[in-house]
Tab-separated table of C-alpha atoms in Angstrom:
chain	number	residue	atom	x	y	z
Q	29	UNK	CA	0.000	0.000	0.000
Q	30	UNK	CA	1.298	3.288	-0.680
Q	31	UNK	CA	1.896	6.143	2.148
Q	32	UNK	CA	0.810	9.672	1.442
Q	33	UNK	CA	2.895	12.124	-0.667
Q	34	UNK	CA	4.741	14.241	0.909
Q	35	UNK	CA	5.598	17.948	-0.804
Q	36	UNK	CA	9.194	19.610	-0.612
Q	37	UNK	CA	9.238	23.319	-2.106
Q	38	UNK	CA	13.100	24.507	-2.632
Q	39	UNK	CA	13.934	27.744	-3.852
Q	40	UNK	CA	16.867	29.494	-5.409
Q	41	UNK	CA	17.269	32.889	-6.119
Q	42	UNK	CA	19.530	36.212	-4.716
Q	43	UNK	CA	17.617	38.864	-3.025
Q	44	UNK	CA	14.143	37.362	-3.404
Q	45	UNK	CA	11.840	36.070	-0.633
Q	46	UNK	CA	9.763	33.514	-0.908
Q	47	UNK	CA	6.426	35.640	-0.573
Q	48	UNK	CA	7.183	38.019	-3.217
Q	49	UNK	CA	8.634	35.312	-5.490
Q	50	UNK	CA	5.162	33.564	-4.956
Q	51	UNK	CA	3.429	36.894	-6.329
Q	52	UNK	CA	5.696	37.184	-9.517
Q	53	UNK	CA	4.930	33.606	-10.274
Q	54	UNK	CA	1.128	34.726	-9.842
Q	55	UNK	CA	1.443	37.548	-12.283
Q	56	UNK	CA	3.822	35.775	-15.008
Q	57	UNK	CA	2.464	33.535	-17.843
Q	58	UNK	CA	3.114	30.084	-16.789
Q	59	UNK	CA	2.762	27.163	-19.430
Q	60	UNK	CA	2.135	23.451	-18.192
Q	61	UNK	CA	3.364	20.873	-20.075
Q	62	UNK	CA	2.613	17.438	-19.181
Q	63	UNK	CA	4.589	14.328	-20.265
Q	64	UNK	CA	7.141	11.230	-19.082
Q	65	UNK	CA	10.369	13.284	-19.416
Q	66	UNK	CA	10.809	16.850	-19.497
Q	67	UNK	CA	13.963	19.149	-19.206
Q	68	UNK	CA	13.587	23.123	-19.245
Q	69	UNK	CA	17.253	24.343	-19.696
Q	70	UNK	CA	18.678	25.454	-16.381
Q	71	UNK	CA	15.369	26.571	-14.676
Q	72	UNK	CA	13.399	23.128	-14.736
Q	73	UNK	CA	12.813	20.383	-12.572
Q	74	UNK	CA	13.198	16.967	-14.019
Q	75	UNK	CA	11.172	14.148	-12.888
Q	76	UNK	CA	10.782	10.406	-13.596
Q	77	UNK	CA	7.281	8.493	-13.315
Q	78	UNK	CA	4.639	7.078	-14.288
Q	79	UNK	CA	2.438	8.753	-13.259
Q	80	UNK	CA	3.889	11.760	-15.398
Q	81	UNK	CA	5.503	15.446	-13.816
Q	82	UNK	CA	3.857	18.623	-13.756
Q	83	UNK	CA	6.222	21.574	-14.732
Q	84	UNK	CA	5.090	25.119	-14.351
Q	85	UNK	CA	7.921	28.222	-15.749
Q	86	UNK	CA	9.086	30.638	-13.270
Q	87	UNK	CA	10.505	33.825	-13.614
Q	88	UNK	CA	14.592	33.964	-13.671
Q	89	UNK	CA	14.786	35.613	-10.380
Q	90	UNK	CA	12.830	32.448	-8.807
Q	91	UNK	CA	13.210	28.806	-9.584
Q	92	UNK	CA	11.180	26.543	-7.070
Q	93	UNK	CA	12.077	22.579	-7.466
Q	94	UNK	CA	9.339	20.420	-6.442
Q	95	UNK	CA	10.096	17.357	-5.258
Q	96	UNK	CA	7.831	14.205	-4.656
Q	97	UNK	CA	8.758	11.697	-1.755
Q	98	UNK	CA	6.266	8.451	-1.695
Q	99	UNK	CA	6.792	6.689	1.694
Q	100	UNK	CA	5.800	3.206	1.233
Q	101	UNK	CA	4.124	1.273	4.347
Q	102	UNK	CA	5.440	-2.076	2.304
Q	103	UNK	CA	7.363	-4.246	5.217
Q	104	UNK	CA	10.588	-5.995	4.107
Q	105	UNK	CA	10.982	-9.829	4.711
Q	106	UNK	CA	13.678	-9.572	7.201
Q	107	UNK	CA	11.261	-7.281	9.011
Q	108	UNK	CA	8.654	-9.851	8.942
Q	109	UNK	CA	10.822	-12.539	10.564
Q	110	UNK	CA	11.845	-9.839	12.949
Q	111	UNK	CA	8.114	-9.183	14.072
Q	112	UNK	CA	7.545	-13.244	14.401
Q	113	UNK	CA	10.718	-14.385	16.291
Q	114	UNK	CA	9.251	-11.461	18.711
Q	115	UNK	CA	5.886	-13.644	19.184
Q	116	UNK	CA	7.856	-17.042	19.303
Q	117	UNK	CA	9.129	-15.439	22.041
Q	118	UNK	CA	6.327	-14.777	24.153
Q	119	UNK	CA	4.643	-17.547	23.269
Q	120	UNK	CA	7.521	-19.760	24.838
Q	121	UNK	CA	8.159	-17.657	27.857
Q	122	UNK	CA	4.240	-18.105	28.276
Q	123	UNK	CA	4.576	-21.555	27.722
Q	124	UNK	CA	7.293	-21.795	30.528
Q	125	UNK	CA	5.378	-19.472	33.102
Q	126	UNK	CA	2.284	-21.742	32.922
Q	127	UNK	CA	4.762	-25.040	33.399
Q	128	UNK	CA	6.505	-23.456	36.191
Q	129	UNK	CA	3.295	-22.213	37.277
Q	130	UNK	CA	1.426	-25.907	37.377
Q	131	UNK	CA	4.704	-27.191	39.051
Q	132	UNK	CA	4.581	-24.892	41.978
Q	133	UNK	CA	1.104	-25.699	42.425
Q	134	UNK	CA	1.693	-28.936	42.243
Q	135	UNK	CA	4.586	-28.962	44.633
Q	136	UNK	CA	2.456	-27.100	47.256
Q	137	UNK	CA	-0.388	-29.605	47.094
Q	138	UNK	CA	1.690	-32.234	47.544
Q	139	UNK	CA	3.499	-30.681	51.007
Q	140	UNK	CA	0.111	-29.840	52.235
Q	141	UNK	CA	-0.783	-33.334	51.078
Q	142	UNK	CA	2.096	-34.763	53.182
Q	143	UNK	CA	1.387	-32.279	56.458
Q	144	UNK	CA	-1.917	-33.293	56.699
Q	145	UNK	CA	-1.113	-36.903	56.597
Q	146	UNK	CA	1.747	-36.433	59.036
Q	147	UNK	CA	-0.657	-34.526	61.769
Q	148	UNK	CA	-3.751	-36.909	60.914
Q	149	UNK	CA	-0.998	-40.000	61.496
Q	150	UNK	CA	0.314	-38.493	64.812
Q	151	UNK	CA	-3.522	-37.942	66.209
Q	152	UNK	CA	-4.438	-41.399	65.305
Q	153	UNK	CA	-1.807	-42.872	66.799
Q	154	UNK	CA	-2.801	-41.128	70.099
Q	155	UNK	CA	-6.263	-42.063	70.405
Q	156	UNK	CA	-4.903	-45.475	69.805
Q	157	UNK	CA	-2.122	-45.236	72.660
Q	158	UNK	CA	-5.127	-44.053	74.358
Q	159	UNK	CA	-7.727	-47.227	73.946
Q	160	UNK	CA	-4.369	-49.560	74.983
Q	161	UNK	CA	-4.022	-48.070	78.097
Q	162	UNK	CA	-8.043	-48.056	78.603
Q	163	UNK	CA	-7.702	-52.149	78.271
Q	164	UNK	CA	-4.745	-52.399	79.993
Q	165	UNK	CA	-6.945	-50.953	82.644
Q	166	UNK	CA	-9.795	-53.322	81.644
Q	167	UNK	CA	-7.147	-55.922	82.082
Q	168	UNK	CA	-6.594	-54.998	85.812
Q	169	UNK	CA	-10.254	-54.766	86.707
Q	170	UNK	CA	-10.680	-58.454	85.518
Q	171	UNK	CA	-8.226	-59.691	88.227
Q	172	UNK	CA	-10.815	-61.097	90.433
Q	173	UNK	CA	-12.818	-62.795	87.540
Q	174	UNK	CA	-15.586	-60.333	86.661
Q	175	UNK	CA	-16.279	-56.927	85.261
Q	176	UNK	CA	-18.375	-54.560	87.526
Q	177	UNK	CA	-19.980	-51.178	85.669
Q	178	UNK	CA	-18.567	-48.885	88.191
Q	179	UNK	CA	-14.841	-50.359	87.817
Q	180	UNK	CA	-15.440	-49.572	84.540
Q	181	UNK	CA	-17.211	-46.114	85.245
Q	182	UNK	CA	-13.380	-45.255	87.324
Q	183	UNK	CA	-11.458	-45.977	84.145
Q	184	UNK	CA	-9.538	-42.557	83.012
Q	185	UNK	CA	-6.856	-42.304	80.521
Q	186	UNK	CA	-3.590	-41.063	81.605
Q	187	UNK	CA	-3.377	-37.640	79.342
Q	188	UNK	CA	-1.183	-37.194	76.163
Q	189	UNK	CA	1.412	-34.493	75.972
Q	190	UNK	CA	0.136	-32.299	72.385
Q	191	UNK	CA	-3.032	-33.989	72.371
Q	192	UNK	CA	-6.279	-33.411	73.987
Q	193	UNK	CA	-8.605	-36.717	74.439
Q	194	UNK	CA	-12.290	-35.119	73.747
Q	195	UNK	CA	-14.542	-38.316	74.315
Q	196	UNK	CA	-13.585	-41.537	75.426
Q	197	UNK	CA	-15.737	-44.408	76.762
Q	198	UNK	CA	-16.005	-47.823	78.060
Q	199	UNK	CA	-18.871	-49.997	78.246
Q	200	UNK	CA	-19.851	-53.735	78.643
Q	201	UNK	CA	-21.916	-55.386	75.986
Q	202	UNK	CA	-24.619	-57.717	76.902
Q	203	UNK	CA	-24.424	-60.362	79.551
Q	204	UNK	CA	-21.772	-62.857	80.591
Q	205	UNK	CA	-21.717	-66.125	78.451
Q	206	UNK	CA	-19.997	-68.919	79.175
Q	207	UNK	CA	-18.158	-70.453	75.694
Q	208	UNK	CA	-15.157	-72.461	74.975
Q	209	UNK	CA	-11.652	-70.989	73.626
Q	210	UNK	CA	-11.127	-72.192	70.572
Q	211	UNK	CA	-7.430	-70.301	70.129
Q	212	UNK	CA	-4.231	-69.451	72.027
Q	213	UNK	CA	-2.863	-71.462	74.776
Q	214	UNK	CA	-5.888	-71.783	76.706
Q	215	UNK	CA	-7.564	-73.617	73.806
Q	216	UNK	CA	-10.162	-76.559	74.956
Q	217	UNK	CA	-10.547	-74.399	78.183
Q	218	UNK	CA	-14.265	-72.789	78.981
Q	219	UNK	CA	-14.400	-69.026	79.751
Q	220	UNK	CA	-16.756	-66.896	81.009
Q	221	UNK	CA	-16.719	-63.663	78.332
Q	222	UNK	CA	-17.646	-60.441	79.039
Q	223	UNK	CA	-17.373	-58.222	75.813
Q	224	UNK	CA	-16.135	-54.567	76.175
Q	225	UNK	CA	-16.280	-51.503	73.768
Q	226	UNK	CA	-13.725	-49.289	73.603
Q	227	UNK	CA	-13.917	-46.048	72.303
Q	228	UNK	CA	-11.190	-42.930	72.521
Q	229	UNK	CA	-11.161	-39.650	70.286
Q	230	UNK	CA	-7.829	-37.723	70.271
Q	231	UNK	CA	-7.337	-34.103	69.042
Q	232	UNK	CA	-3.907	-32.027	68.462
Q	233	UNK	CA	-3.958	-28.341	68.531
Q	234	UNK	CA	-4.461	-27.721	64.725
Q	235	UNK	CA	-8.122	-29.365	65.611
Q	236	UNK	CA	-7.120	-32.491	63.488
Q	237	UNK	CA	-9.062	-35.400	65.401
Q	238	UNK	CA	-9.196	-39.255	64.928
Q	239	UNK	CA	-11.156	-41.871	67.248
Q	240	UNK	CA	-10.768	-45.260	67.849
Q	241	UNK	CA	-13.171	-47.886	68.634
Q	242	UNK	CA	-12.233	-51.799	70.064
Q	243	UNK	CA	-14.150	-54.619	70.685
Q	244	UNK	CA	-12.717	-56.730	73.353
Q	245	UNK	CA	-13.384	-59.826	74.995
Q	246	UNK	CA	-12.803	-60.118	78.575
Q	247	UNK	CA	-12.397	-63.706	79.443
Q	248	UNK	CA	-11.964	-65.278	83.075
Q	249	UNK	CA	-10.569	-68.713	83.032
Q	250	UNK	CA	-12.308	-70.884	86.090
Q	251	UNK	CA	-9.015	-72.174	87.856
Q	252	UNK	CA	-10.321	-75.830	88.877
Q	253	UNK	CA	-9.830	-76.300	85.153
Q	254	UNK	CA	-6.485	-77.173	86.411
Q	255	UNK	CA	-4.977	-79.761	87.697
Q	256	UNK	CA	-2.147	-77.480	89.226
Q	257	UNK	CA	-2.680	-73.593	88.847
Q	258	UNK	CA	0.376	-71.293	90.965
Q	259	UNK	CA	0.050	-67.459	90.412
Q	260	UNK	CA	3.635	-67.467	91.411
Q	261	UNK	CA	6.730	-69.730	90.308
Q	262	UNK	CA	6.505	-73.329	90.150
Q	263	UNK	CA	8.850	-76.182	91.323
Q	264	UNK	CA	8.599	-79.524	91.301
Q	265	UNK	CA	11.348	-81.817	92.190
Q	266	UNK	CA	9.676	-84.724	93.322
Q	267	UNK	CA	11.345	-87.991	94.904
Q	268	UNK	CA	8.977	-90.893	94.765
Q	269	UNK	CA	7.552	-91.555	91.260
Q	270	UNK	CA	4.387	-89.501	89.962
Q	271	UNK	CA	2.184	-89.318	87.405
Q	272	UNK	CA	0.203	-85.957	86.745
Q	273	UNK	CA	-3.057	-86.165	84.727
Q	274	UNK	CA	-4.174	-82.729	85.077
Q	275	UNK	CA	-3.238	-79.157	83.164
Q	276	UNK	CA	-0.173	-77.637	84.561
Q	277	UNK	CA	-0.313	-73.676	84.907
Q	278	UNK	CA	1.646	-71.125	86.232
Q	279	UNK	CA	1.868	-67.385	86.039
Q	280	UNK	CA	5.483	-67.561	87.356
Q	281	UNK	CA	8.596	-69.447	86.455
Q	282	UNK	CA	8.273	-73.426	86.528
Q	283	UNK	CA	11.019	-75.721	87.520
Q	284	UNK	CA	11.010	-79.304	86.512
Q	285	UNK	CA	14.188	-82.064	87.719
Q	286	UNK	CA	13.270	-85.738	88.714
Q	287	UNK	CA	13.964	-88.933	87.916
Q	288	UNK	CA	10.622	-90.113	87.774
Q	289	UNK	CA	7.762	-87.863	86.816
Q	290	UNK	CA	5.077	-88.093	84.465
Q	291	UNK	CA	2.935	-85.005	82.651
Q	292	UNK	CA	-0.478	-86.749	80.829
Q	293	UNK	CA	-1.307	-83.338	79.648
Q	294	UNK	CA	-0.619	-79.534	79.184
Q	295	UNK	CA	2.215	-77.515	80.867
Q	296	UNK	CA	1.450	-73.903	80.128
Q	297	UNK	CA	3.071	-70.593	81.513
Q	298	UNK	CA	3.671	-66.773	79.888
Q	299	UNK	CA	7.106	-66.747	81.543
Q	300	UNK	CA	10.126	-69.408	81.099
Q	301	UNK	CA	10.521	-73.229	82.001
Q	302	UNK	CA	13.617	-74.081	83.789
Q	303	UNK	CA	15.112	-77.827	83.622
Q	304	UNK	CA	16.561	-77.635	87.083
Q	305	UNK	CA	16.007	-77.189	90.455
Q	306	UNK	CA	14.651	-73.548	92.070
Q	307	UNK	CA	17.669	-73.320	94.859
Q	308	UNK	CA	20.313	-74.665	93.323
Q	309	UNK	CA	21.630	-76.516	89.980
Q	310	UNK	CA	20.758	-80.089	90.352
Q	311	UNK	CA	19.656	-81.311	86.733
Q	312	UNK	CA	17.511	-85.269	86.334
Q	313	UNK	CA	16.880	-86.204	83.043
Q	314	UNK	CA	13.543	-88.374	84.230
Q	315	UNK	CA	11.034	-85.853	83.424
Q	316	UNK	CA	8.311	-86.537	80.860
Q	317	UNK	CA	5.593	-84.587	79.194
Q	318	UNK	CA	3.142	-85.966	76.719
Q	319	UNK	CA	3.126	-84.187	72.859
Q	320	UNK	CA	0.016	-83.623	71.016
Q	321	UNK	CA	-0.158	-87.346	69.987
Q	322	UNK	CA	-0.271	-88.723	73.468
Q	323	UNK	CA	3.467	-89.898	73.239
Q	324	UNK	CA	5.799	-88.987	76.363
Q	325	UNK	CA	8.754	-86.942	75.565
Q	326	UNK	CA	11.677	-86.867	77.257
Q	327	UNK	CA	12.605	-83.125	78.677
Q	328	UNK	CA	15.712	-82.400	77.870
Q	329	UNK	CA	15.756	-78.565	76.966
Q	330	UNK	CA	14.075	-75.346	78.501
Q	331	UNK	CA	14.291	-71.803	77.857
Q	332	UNK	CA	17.949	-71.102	78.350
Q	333	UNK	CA	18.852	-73.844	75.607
Q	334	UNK	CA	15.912	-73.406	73.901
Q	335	UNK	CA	14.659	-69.567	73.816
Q	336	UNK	CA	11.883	-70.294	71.218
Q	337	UNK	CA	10.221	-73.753	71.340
């Protein structure tokens, strides 16, 4: 597209001004002669076109030159690829701000992500800590065989340094039933059950809570189950021969050294069996306690020589 032309009027003369050469020019006989090339002597213009040149005569004192200028608005290649590495530009540092954008994002969620889980692990871990010590105290209260609603009323957890324990509760479930335990050491004894809920909600400071609720079965074992039951350690050493049908229990220690004794059935105990004597080291190797078969097998280890049986 072409620009608008622009107009340059030079003059040359001595002693003229540009006003009063404008008047002569007014008053003189001027002849316009239109073609493609024209050339007046030494008081013309000379101009090159196609759209032709317009020359008008002037008095000698005053010559005025015009001269044409077209400015073109016509961008150059190179300008072009100028204008479009400036967009590629911004498009790519766009580009990059959103990426770097998404990954900040990204990385935040994922630390606020890993906070929460951290405080939400912490709090759950103390209402748990909390509902172990509330059995543990269920545990004690079942020492003389049964559950009464006020020992149970008395229970308090000990508190939690950071945390604040906002409910916590423990009640019995039904009646006492009498079944049979069908797992753990005690297996083929009868019970008599009492079930428990346990229930303990935790808060920290940041108000993130988590609560905890157990079921638990309280069971008292009726002691003339056994054939022997000590609460404390057990020795026996005897001299004469014997012959023990009955389950052997103790909450202690148990001591075993003879040369004649017999065990028809269970031996059970949460704490260590000693092949020996109590007072002082006096090993027999006549001690013998029937497997699950019925067979009688020689004792000849215990829990120093055998930590894990």
């Amino acid at each position: 597209m072409a620009g608008k032309p622009v107009t340059l009027h030079q003059f040359f003369g001595t002693g003229v001004a540009p006003e009063e050469a404008r008047q002569r020019a007014d008053k003189g006989s001027a002849s316009a002669l239109h073609r493609q090339e024209q050339t007046t002597g030494n008081c013309g213009a000379q101009s090159r076109g196609s759209s032709g040149t317009t020359i008008a005569r002037l008095p000698k004192a005053m010559i005025m030159k015009t001269t044409i200028l077209t400015r073109s608005s016509h961008s150059t290649p190179l300008a072009n690829q100028r204008g479009f590495a400036l967009e590629a530009t911004f498009l790519v540092l766009l580009l990059v701000s959103v990426l770097i954008g998404a990954a900040a994002l990204g990385a935040a969620a994922v630390v606020r992500t890993a906070g929460h889980d951290y405080r939400s692990t912490r709090v759950f871990y103390a209402a748990e800590g909390t509902s172990e010590a509330i059995m543990a105290d269920v545990h004690e209260a079942l020492e003389d065989g049964y559950l009464d609603t006020e020992e149970l009323s008395a229970i308090s957890p000990e508190p939690i340094g950071g945390f604040e324990i906002t409910r916590f509760q423990v009640e019995k479930q039904g009646d006492v039933v009498q079944e049979t335990i069908t797992d753990g050491p005690f297996a083929g004894l009868y019970s008599l059950t009492q079930r428990v809920e346990i229930f303990a909600e935790a808060q920290d400071p940041a108000e993130n809570a988590s609560a905890l609720k157990l079921s638990v079965k309280a069971q008292a074992i009726p002691i003339f189950q056994f054939g022997v039951f000590f609460e404390k350690d057990l020795e026996a050493t005897n001299g004469p021969p014997m012959e023990f049908a009955g389950w052997v229990h103790s909450n202690g220690n148990i001591y075993l050294s003879s040369n004649n004794a017999w065990y028809r059935d269970v031996i059970t105990t949460p704490n260590r069996v000693f092949h020996d004597r109590k007072d002082h080291h006096n090993v027999y190797n006549g001690v013998f306690i029937n497997d699950a078969s019925g067979t009688d097998v020689q004792l000849d280890f215990d829990s120093r020589t055998h930590p894990t049986p």
